[in-house]
Amino acid sequence: MPTQQIQYDSIKPIIWKDDNLDLLDQRILPAEHTYITLTDVESVALAITDMVVRGAPAIGITAAYGIVIAARKRFADNPQSWKEDIEADLDCLAQSRPTAVNLFWAIDMMREVIKGLNVADPIATLLSIAKQVHEDDIAANVKIGALGAELINDKCAVLTHCNAGALATGGYGTALGVIRSAFSKDKISMVYADETRPWLQGARLTAWEMVQDDIPVSLLVEGAAAHMIKISQKTDNPIKWIIVGSDRIASNGDVANKIGTYALAVLARYHGIKFMVAAPTTTIDMNIPDGDAIPIEERAASEVLNFAQNKVAATGAQARNPAFDVTPAALVDAIVTEKGVVLQPNADKIKALMIN
Ligand code: MRU
């Protein structure tokens, strides 16, 4: 079996173990490989806010398990009123991060299940559903990987941003799932990974995943992307695709993803290369008309003013720290989901995909 089919399986950001939730602490990867055990819903919400777990699908899966933990306590405390009492916990989870719609998808789905539950052991039912959400996400990613790889015709270099890998999902990854699948078919010569300031998901997480799978990876500071795309066109290793994940896709195909993604889409169009978004349908928000309605998380200025906890900015300087941006659908060549590929996305094509 090729190495890459073994390694991604060993990267497990979320594990349900001994009736509790273990999260791989992504803030300290790759230096340390440490799991944090969470036993109450407030800690689960905080782990999402604080980036112990991150990446839209991984956040949704974590929330589903967090709701199991919350339900266990509420049911034990008061079996008569637990269905009402748990609303406070669902709200607590909903406050953890605003942009990734997978979080709200998981909360809404579990809320509906809870409403209809009428069994002796509701916790066992909720746990089996959370596990199913987790397994379904991995299966979706494998499908997305295969479909996305089919779009890459000639062997080329690709560029990715942030981390949309096994760590950001139930496993395997969305954008990195496409890259894994394409690499196994000998379609990828090099993966350029933006380092992704300020959390360095590219440098710490994407590079780590690629190295473990023996996929050649070169890190770039974000500002190098335009230059590398341009000069690579004249070499044997041209960057032909930018491949990213998404935190929320509006019903017209506008795509929210890690800050810096929009700039890459503009670059892709200018240089005549392709821009692919790989995401499960749980990332598509049919309730909003376009990207203007996507709430963009703005994180603490200290994340920009400091580097690895060391102050680097001039005293007195302020900072803005939007964590995501929105790429207009018109700049997207393909949205690849487990239900199929949407080329040149628009509202009609997304609707057709979702009712399919
Ligand atoms: O702030 P993060 O690390 O949660 O941002 C993650 C991203 O932007 C990913 O690209 C996105 O969630 C897709 S993950 C499959």
Short mmCIF file of C-alpha atoms and ligand atoms in Angstrom, two decimals:
data_model
loop_
_atom_site.label_atom_id
_atom_site.label_comp_id
_atom_site.label_asym_id
_atom_site.label_seq_id
_atom_site.Cartn_x
_atom_site.Cartn_y
_atom_site.Cartn_z
CA MET A 1 0.00 0.00 0.00
CA PRO A 2 1.47 3.45 -0.86
CA THR A 3 2.67 5.47 2.11
CA GLN A 4 0.11 8.22 1.73
CA GLN A 5 -2.76 5.79 2.23
CA ILE A 6 -1.38 4.78 5.59
CA GLN A 7 -0.24 8.08 7.02
CA TYR A 8 -3.36 10.20 6.85
CA ASP A 9 -5.16 7.51 8.80
CA SER A 10 -2.76 8.08 11.65
CA ILE A 11 -3.63 11.80 11.84
CA LYS A 12 -6.65 11.91 14.14
CA PRO A 13 -7.66 15.38 15.31
CA ILE A 14 -10.78 14.11 17.13
CA ILE A 15 -11.14 10.88 19.09
CA TRP A 16 -14.08 9.71 21.19
CA LYS A 17 -12.39 7.64 23.91
CA ASP A 18 -13.55 6.27 27.27
CA ASP A 19 -16.79 8.26 27.01
CA ASN A 20 -14.98 11.56 26.59
CA LEU A 21 -13.67 13.73 23.79
CA ASP A 22 -9.95 13.83 23.04
CA LEU A 23 -8.75 16.66 20.82
CA LEU A 24 -5.28 16.82 19.33
CA ASP A 25 -3.97 20.22 20.43
CA GLN A 26 -3.32 21.87 17.05
CA ARG A 27 -1.89 25.01 18.67
CA ILE A 28 1.35 23.21 19.49
CA LEU A 29 1.71 20.97 16.45
CA PRO A 30 4.07 19.87 15.00
CA ALA A 31 6.45 20.35 17.97
CA GLU A 32 4.18 18.42 20.33
CA HIS A 33 1.59 15.74 19.68
CA THR A 34 -0.66 16.10 22.72
CA TYR A 35 -4.31 15.26 23.25
CA ILE A 36 -6.56 17.23 25.58
CA THR A 37 -9.45 15.35 27.21
CA LEU A 38 -12.69 17.32 27.45
CA THR A 39 -15.46 16.32 29.82
CA ASP A 40 -17.82 19.32 29.80
CA VAL A 41 -19.44 21.38 27.06
CA GLU A 42 -17.93 24.71 28.17
CA SER A 43 -14.43 23.27 27.65
CA VAL A 44 -15.46 21.99 24.22
CA ALA A 45 -16.66 25.48 23.20
CA LEU A 46 -13.45 27.03 24.55
CA ALA A 47 -11.33 24.51 22.66
CA ILE A 48 -13.02 25.64 19.43
CA THR A 49 -12.57 29.36 20.23
CA ASP A 50 -8.95 28.86 21.24
CA MET A 51 -8.04 26.84 18.11
CA VAL A 52 -7.23 23.55 19.86
CA VAL A 53 -9.40 22.19 17.07
CA ARG A 54 -9.96 24.22 13.91
CA GLY A 55 -11.09 23.77 10.33
CA ALA A 56 -14.78 23.89 9.47
CA PRO A 57 -15.66 20.18 9.32
CA ALA A 58 -13.57 19.38 12.41
CA ILE A 59 -15.37 22.13 14.33
CA GLY A 60 -18.75 20.65 13.32
CA ILE A 61 -17.77 17.14 14.39
CA THR A 62 -16.38 18.45 17.68
CA ALA A 63 -19.66 20.27 18.35
CA ALA A 64 -21.64 17.07 17.72
CA TYR A 65 -19.56 15.22 20.34
CA GLY A 66 -19.81 18.26 22.63
CA ILE A 67 -23.58 17.98 22.49
CA VAL A 68 -23.36 14.34 23.58
CA ILE A 69 -21.33 15.45 26.60
CA ALA A 70 -23.85 18.22 27.35
CA ALA A 71 -26.83 15.87 27.00
CA ARG A 72 -25.25 13.34 29.36
CA LYS A 73 -25.03 15.95 32.12
CA ARG A 74 -28.44 17.54 31.48
CA PHE A 75 -30.19 14.15 31.36
CA ALA A 76 -28.49 13.00 34.58
CA ASP A 77 -29.38 16.29 36.31
CA ASN A 78 -33.01 16.33 35.24
CA PRO A 79 -34.47 13.67 32.92
CA GLN A 80 -37.73 15.64 32.70
CA SER A 81 -36.40 19.00 31.52
CA TRP A 82 -33.09 18.07 29.82
CA LYS A 83 -34.37 18.86 26.33
CA GLU A 84 -35.07 22.48 27.34
CA ASP A 85 -32.03 22.75 29.61
CA ILE A 86 -29.62 21.76 26.86
CA GLU A 87 -30.54 24.86 24.81
CA ALA A 88 -28.08 26.88 26.94
CA ASP A 89 -25.31 24.45 25.94
CA LEU A 90 -26.21 24.67 22.26
CA ASP A 91 -26.02 28.47 22.55
CA CYS A 92 -22.65 28.20 24.28
CA LEU A 93 -21.28 26.10 21.40
CA ALA A 94 -22.82 28.47 18.81
CA GLN A 95 -20.86 31.37 20.33
CA SER A 96 -17.50 29.62 19.90
CA ARG A 97 -16.68 30.71 16.32
CA PRO A 98 -18.97 32.48 13.84
CA THR A 99 -17.82 31.70 10.30
CA ALA A 100 -17.68 27.92 9.81
CA VAL A 101 -21.25 26.92 9.03
CA ASN A 102 -20.48 23.27 9.81
CA LEU A 103 -20.72 24.29 13.47
CA PHE A 104 -24.30 25.55 13.04
CA TRP A 105 -25.17 22.63 10.78
CA ALA A 106 -24.15 20.20 13.54
CA ILE A 107 -25.95 22.15 16.28
CA ASP A 108 -29.19 22.45 14.27
CA MET A 109 -29.10 18.80 13.25
CA MET A 110 -28.52 17.58 16.82
CA ARG A 111 -31.23 19.95 18.13
CA GLU A 112 -33.78 18.39 15.77
CA VAL A 113 -32.72 14.89 16.81
CA ILE A 114 -33.03 15.80 20.49
CA LYS A 115 -36.54 17.19 19.96
CA GLY A 116 -37.71 13.92 18.43
CA LEU A 117 -35.93 11.58 20.89
CA ASN A 118 -38.17 9.28 22.83
CA VAL A 119 -35.94 6.39 23.86
CA ALA A 120 -34.77 4.95 27.18
CA ASP A 121 -31.13 5.82 26.51
CA PRO A 122 -31.01 9.11 24.53
CA ILE A 123 -27.28 9.51 25.12
CA ALA A 124 -26.45 6.27 23.26
CA THR A 125 -28.55 7.48 20.32
CA LEU A 126 -26.88 10.91 20.27
CA LEU A 127 -23.42 9.33 20.48
CA SER A 128 -24.12 7.03 17.55
CA ILE A 129 -25.25 10.06 15.52
CA ALA A 130 -22.11 12.05 16.42
CA LYS A 131 -19.97 9.07 15.39
CA GLN A 132 -21.90 8.86 12.14
CA VAL A 133 -21.28 12.57 11.44
CA HIS A 134 -17.57 11.88 11.97
CA GLU A 135 -17.50 8.82 9.69
CA ASP A 136 -19.62 10.51 7.01
CA ASP A 137 -17.17 13.41 6.89
CA ILE A 138 -14.22 11.10 6.25
CA ALA A 139 -16.18 9.27 3.53
CA ALA A 140 -17.16 12.61 1.95
CA ASN A 141 -13.53 13.71 1.90
CA VAL A 142 -12.38 10.57 0.14
CA LYS A 143 -15.07 11.15 -2.49
CA ILE A 144 -14.13 14.84 -2.82
CA GLY A 145 -10.49 13.82 -3.18
CA ALA A 146 -11.25 11.47 -6.07
CA LEU A 147 -13.53 13.96 -7.86
CA GLY A 148 -11.12 16.86 -7.42
CA ALA A 149 -8.17 14.82 -8.67
CA GLU A 150 -10.07 14.06 -11.88
CA LEU A 151 -10.10 17.77 -12.70
CA ILE A 152 -6.31 17.90 -12.82
CA ASN A 153 -5.29 16.85 -16.30
CA ASP A 154 -1.54 17.29 -16.58
CA LYS A 155 1.04 16.76 -13.88
CA CYS A 156 1.69 20.14 -12.27
CA ALA A 157 2.46 22.02 -9.09
CA VAL A 158 -0.44 23.24 -6.93
CA LEU A 159 -0.77 25.91 -4.28
CA THR A 160 -2.84 25.61 -1.11
CA HIS A 161 -3.64 27.97 1.73
CA CYS A 162 -4.17 27.42 5.45
CA ASN A 163 -4.84 23.77 6.36
CA ALA A 164 -7.73 21.90 4.81
CA GLY A 165 -6.28 18.51 5.62
CA ALA A 166 -6.95 15.55 7.89
CA LEU A 167 -6.45 17.91 10.83
CA ALA A 168 -9.22 20.24 9.68
CA THR A 169 -11.77 17.49 9.11
CA GLY A 170 -12.81 14.07 10.39
CA GLY A 171 -9.79 12.76 8.47
CA TYR A 172 -8.17 12.72 4.99
CA GLY A 173 -9.00 16.38 4.28
CA THR A 174 -10.81 18.36 1.62
CA ALA A 175 -8.19 20.39 -0.31
CA LEU A 176 -5.47 18.06 0.96
CA GLY A 177 -7.76 15.13 0.13
CA VAL A 178 -7.72 16.28 -3.49
CA ILE A 179 -3.95 16.68 -3.30
CA ARG A 180 -3.50 13.24 -1.69
CA SER A 181 -5.65 11.62 -4.35
CA ALA A 182 -3.99 13.50 -7.24
CA PHE A 183 -0.52 12.76 -5.89
CA SER A 184 -1.30 9.05 -5.71
CA LYS A 185 -2.18 9.27 -9.43
CA ASP A 186 1.16 11.00 -10.17
CA LYS A 187 -0.51 14.29 -11.10
CA ILE A 188 1.30 16.54 -8.62
CA SER A 189 4.97 17.48 -8.72
CA MET A 190 4.99 19.98 -5.84
CA VAL A 191 2.64 21.43 -3.24
CA TYR A 192 3.27 25.08 -2.44
CA ALA A 193 1.80 25.86 0.97
CA ASP A 194 1.23 29.40 2.15
CA GLU A 195 2.49 29.68 5.71
CA THR A 196 -0.82 31.40 6.70
CA ARG A 197 -0.22 34.13 9.22
CA PRO A 198 -0.99 34.57 12.07
CA TRP A 199 -1.67 30.97 13.16
CA LEU A 200 0.71 29.39 10.63
CA GLN A 201 -1.66 26.57 9.73
CA GLY A 202 0.28 26.17 6.47
CA ALA A 203 3.74 26.01 8.02
CA ARG A 204 2.80 23.95 11.05
CA LEU A 205 -0.08 21.76 9.88
CA THR A 206 -0.21 21.45 6.08
CA ALA A 207 3.54 21.02 5.79
CA TRP A 208 3.43 18.43 8.59
CA GLU A 209 0.69 16.43 6.87
CA MET A 210 2.45 16.54 3.50
CA VAL A 211 5.82 15.51 4.93
CA GLN A 212 4.20 12.55 6.69
CA ASP A 213 2.72 11.42 3.38
CA ASP A 214 6.01 11.93 1.49
CA ILE A 215 4.34 14.55 -0.71
CA PRO A 216 6.88 17.25 -1.69
CA VAL A 217 5.94 20.53 -0.04
CA SER A 218 7.48 24.01 -0.28
CA LEU A 219 6.41 26.72 2.12
CA LEU A 220 5.77 30.25 0.92
CA VAL A 221 5.18 33.45 2.81
CA GLU A 222 1.80 34.67 1.51
CA GLY A 223 3.42 37.58 -0.30
CA ALA A 224 5.46 35.16 -2.43
CA ALA A 225 2.45 33.53 -4.10
CA ALA A 226 2.10 36.00 -7.01
CA HIS A 227 5.77 35.79 -7.86
CA MET A 228 5.92 32.00 -7.61
CA ILE A 229 2.83 31.56 -9.76
CA LYS A 230 4.31 33.87 -12.40
CA ILE A 231 7.82 32.44 -12.56
CA SER A 232 6.67 28.82 -12.31
CA GLN A 233 4.75 29.14 -15.61
CA LYS A 234 8.05 29.19 -17.50
CA THR A 235 9.37 26.04 -15.82
CA ASP A 236 8.64 22.30 -16.06
CA ASN A 237 6.73 22.62 -12.78
CA PRO A 238 4.07 25.28 -13.39
CA ILE A 239 1.50 25.99 -10.68
CA LYS A 240 -1.73 25.16 -12.52
CA TRP A 241 -4.21 24.92 -9.65
CA ILE A 242 -4.89 26.72 -6.41
CA ILE A 243 -6.79 24.27 -4.19
CA VAL A 244 -8.42 25.43 -0.95
CA GLY A 245 -11.12 24.40 1.51
CA SER A 246 -13.98 26.54 2.78
CA ASP A 247 -15.67 27.58 5.99
CA ARG A 248 -18.95 28.56 4.37
CA ILE A 249 -20.23 28.61 0.81
CA ALA A 250 -23.23 30.87 0.17
CA SER A 251 -26.13 29.66 -1.97
CA ASN A 252 -24.79 31.62 -4.97
CA GLY A 253 -21.33 29.99 -4.74
CA ASP A 254 -19.44 32.79 -2.94
CA VAL A 255 -16.78 31.14 -0.77
CA ALA A 256 -15.55 32.13 2.69
CA ASN A 257 -12.17 30.72 3.60
CA LYS A 258 -9.02 31.68 5.49
CA ILE A 259 -7.98 35.30 5.06
CA GLY A 260 -5.81 35.54 1.96
CA THR A 261 -7.87 33.13 -0.13
CA TYR A 262 -9.60 35.93 -2.06
CA ALA A 263 -6.23 37.36 -3.06
CA LEU A 264 -5.21 33.94 -4.39
CA ALA A 265 -8.38 33.69 -6.47
CA VAL A 266 -7.64 37.07 -8.04
CA LEU A 267 -4.09 35.92 -8.75
CA ALA A 268 -5.34 32.71 -10.32
CA ARG A 269 -7.62 34.56 -12.71
CA TYR A 270 -4.92 37.09 -13.64
CA HIS A 271 -2.41 34.34 -14.39
CA GLY A 272 -4.86 32.05 -16.18
CA ILE A 273 -4.58 29.22 -13.68
CA LYS A 274 -7.51 27.39 -12.02
CA PHE A 275 -9.07 27.91 -8.60
CA MET A 276 -10.68 24.90 -6.91
CA VAL A 277 -12.68 24.86 -3.67
CA ALA A 278 -13.02 21.45 -2.03
CA ALA A 279 -15.72 21.18 0.65
CA PRO A 280 -18.45 18.82 1.86
CA THR A 281 -22.07 19.90 1.35
CA THR A 282 -22.28 20.53 5.11
CA THR A 283 -20.23 23.67 4.31
CA ILE A 284 -22.89 25.01 1.92
CA ASP A 285 -25.29 27.46 3.55
CA MET A 286 -28.49 27.55 1.51
CA ASN A 287 -30.00 30.06 3.95
CA ILE A 288 -27.90 32.99 2.77
CA PRO A 289 -28.10 34.60 -0.66
CA ASP A 290 -24.44 35.54 -1.05
CA GLY A 291 -21.10 36.06 0.63
CA ASP A 292 -22.06 39.45 2.10
CA ALA A 293 -24.23 37.57 4.60
CA ILE A 294 -21.34 35.43 5.88
CA PRO A 295 -20.23 36.54 9.35
CA ILE A 296 -16.48 37.10 9.26
CA GLU A 297 -14.68 36.36 12.50
CA GLU A 298 -12.32 39.09 13.66
CA ARG A 299 -9.84 37.70 16.16
CA ALA A 300 -7.70 39.47 18.74
CA ALA A 301 -5.21 42.08 17.52
CA SER A 302 -2.60 40.45 19.76
CA GLU A 303 -2.41 37.52 17.32
CA VAL A 304 -0.98 39.93 14.74
CA LEU A 305 1.02 42.20 17.04
CA ASN A 306 2.87 39.20 18.51
CA PHE A 307 4.66 36.26 16.96
CA ALA A 308 4.87 33.02 18.95
CA GLN A 309 3.94 35.01 22.07
CA ASN A 310 6.77 37.50 21.45
CA LYS A 311 5.86 41.11 20.83
CA VAL A 312 7.07 42.15 17.39
CA ALA A 313 4.98 45.19 16.46
CA ALA A 314 5.83 48.77 17.33
CA THR A 315 4.36 49.85 20.64
CA GLY A 316 1.24 51.90 19.95
CA ALA A 317 0.44 50.22 16.63
CA GLN A 318 -3.05 48.82 16.25
CA ALA A 319 -3.91 45.72 14.21
CA ARG A 320 -6.88 44.27 12.38
CA ASN A 321 -7.23 40.51 12.34
CA PRO A 322 -10.04 39.28 10.08
CA ALA A 323 -9.72 35.49 10.07
CA PHE A 324 -11.59 34.89 6.80
CA ASP A 325 -12.46 36.56 3.51
CA VAL A 326 -15.01 35.93 0.80
CA THR A 327 -14.10 34.96 -2.75
CA PRO A 328 -16.84 35.86 -5.26
CA ALA A 329 -18.27 32.86 -7.11
CA ALA A 330 -17.18 34.47 -10.40
CA LEU A 331 -13.54 33.76 -9.47
CA VAL A 332 -14.14 30.10 -8.62
CA ASP A 333 -13.57 27.51 -11.36
CA ALA A 334 -14.82 24.50 -9.43
CA ILE A 335 -16.52 23.65 -6.17
CA VAL A 336 -15.92 19.99 -5.45
CA THR A 337 -18.28 18.27 -3.01
CA GLU A 338 -19.07 14.65 -2.16
CA LYS A 339 -22.27 15.04 -4.20
CA GLY A 340 -20.48 16.20 -7.31
CA VAL A 341 -18.53 18.99 -8.96
CA VAL A 342 -19.97 22.42 -9.74
CA LEU A 343 -18.03 24.20 -12.46
CA GLN A 344 -18.27 28.02 -12.61
CA PRO A 345 -20.69 28.02 -9.67
CA ASN A 346 -23.85 30.11 -9.52
CA ALA A 347 -27.11 29.99 -7.56
CA ASP A 348 -28.88 27.64 -9.99
CA LYS A 349 -26.04 25.15 -10.11
CA ILE A 350 -25.64 25.10 -6.32
CA LYS A 351 -29.38 24.58 -5.89
CA ALA A 352 -29.32 21.69 -8.35
CA LEU A 353 -26.41 20.12 -6.47
CA MET A 354 -28.18 20.38 -3.11
CA ILE A 355 -31.49 18.86 -4.20
CA ASN A 356 -29.66 16.08 -5.98
O1 MRU B 1 -9.04 29.46 11.37
P1 MRU B 1 -9.08 28.04 10.89
O2 MRU B 1 -7.77 27.34 11.01
O3 MRU B 1 -10.22 27.27 11.51
O4 MRU B 1 -9.40 28.18 9.35
C1 MRU B 1 -9.54 27.00 8.60
C2 MRU B 1 -9.74 27.23 7.16
O5 MRU B 1 -9.84 28.36 6.70
C3 MRU B 1 -9.91 26.03 6.29
O6 MRU B 1 -9.44 26.29 5.00
C4 MRU B 1 -11.41 25.68 6.21
O7 MRU B 1 -11.96 25.58 7.48
C5 MRU B 1 -11.63 24.42 5.47
S1 MRU B 1 -11.08 23.02 6.40
C6 MRU B 1 -11.41 21.62 5.49
#
